PDB file of C-alpha atoms in Angstrom:
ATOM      1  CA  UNK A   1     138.570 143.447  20.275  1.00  0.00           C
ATOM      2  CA  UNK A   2     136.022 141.038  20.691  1.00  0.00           C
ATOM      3  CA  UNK A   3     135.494 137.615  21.464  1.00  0.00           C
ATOM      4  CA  UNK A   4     133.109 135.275  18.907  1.00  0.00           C
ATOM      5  CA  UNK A   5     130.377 135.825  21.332  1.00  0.00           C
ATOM      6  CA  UNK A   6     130.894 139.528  20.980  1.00  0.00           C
ATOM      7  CA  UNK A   7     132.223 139.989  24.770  1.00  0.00           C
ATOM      8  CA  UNK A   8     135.242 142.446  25.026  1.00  0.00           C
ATOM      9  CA  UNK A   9     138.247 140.942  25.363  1.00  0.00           C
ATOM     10  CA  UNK A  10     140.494 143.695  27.232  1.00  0.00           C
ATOM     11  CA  UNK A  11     143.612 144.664  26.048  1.00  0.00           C
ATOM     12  CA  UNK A  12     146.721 146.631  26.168  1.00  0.00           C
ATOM     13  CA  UNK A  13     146.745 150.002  24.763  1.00  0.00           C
ATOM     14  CA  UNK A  14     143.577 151.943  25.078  1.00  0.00           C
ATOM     15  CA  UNK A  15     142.833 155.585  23.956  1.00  0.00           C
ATOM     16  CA  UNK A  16     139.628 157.914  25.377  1.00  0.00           C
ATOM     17  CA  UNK A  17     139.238 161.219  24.373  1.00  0.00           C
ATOM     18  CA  UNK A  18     135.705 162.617  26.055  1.00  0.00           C
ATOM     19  CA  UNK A  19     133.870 165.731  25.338  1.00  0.00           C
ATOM     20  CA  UNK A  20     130.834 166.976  27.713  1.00  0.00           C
ATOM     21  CA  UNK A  21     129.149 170.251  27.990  1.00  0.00           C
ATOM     22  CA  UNK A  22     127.169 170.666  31.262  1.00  0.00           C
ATOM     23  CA  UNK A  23     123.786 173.499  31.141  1.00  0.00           C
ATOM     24  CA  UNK A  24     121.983 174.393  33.863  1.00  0.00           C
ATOM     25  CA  UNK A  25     118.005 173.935  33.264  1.00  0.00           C
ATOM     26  CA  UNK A  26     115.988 175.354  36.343  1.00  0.00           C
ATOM     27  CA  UNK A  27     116.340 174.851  40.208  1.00  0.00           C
ATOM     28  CA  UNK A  28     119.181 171.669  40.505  1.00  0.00           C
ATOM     29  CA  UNK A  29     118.268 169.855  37.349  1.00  0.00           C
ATOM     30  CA  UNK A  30     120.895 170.553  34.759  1.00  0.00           C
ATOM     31  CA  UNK A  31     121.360 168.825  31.316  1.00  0.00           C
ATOM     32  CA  UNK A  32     124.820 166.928  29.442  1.00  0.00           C
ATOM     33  CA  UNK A  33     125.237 166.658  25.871  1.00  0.00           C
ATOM     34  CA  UNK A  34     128.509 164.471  25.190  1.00  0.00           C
ATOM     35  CA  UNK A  35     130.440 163.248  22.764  1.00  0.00           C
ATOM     36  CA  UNK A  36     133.214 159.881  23.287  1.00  0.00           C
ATOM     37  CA  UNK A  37     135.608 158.173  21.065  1.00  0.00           C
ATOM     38  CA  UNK A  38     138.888 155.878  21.359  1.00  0.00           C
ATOM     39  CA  UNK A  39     140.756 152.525  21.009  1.00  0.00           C
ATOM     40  CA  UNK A  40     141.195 149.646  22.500  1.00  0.00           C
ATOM     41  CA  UNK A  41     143.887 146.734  20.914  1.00  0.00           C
ATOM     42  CA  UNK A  42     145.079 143.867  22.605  1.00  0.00           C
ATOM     43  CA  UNK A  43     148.876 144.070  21.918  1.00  0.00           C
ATOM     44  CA  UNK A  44     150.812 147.284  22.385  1.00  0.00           C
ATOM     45  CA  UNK A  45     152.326 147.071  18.416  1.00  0.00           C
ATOM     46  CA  UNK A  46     149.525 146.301  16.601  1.00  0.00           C
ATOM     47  CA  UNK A  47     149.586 148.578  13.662  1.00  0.00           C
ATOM     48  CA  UNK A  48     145.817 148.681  13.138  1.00  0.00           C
ATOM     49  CA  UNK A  49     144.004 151.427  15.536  1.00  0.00           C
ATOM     50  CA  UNK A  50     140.481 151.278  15.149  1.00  0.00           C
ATOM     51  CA  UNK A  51     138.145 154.076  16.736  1.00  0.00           C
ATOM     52  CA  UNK A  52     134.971 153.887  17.304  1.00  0.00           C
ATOM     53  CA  UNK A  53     132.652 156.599  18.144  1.00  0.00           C
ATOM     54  CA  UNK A  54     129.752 157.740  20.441  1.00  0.00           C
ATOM     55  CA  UNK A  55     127.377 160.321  21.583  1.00  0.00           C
ATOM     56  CA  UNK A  56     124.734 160.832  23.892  1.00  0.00           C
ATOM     57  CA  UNK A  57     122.400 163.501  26.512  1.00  0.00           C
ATOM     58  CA  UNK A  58     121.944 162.727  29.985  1.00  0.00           C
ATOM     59  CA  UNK A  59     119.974 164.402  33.272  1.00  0.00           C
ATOM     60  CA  UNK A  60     121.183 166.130  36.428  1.00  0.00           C
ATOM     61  CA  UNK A  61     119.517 166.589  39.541  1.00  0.00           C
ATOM     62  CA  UNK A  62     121.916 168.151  41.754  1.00  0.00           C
ATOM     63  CA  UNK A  63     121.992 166.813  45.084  1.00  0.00           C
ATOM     64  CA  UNK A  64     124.047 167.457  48.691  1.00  0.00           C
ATOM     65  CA  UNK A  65     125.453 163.999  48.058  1.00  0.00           C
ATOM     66  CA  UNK A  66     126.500 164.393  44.663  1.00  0.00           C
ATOM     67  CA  UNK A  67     125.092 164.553  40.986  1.00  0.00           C
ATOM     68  CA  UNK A  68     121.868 161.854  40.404  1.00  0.00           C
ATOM     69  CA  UNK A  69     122.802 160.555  36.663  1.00  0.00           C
ATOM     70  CA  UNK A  70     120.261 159.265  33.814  1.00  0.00           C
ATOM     71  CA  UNK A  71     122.591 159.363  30.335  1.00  0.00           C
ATOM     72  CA  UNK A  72     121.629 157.517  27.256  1.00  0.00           C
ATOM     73  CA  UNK A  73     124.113 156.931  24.846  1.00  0.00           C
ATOM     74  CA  UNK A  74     124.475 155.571  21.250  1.00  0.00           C
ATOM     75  CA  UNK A  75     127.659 154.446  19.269  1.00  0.00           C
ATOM     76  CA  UNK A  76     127.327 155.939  15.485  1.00  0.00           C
ATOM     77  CA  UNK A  77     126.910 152.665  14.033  1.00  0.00           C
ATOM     78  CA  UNK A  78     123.494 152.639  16.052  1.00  0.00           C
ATOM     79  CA  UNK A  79     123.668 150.579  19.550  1.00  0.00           C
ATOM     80  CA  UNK A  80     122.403 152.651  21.623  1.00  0.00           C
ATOM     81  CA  UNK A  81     121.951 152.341  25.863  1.00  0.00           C
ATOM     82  CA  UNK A  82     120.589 153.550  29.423  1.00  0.00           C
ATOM     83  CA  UNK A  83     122.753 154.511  32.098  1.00  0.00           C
ATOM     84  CA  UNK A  84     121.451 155.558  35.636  1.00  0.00           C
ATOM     85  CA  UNK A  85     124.323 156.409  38.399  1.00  0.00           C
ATOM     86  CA  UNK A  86     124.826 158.550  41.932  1.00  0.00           C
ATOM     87  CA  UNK A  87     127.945 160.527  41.771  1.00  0.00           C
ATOM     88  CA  UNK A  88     130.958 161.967  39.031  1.00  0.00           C
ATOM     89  CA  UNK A  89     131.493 160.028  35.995  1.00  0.00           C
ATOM     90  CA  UNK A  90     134.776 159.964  36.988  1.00  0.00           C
TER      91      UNK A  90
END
């Protein structure tokens, strides 16, 4: 849910199902292809669930210190966006 501004508005029952498949490229650089959908509603009975879908591909350069991240990612209705990060996803 969304406020009239379009900011997310939290809530309390929230579903994530994630799907990644990790290949090795050459040397420490490896590739991600992933795939993302779920729920989020604001009360724990609401009746409506409403799921809403992504995918994306994303970089690895393998470090000592952990992963070095560069995923881009779209929703299926077309926003799409950048995401750089050190470390696991999760």
């Amino acid at each position: 849910p969304k406020d009239r501004e379009g900011n997310p508005l939290g809530g309390e029952r929230y579903l994530l199902i994630s799907l990644e498949e990790r290949l090795p490229i050459i040397w420490q650089l490896g590739c991600a292809f992933f795939f993302d959908f779920g729920s989020l509603s604001q009360r724990l009975d609401d009746e409506e669930l409403k799921i809403d879908a992504g995918i994306g591909f994303g970089l690895r350069l393998y470090t000592p210190l952990g992963p070095i991240r560069l995923d881009y990612g779209r929703t299926l209705e077309g926003g799409g966006r950048l995401h750089f990060a050190i470390g696991e996803a999760f």
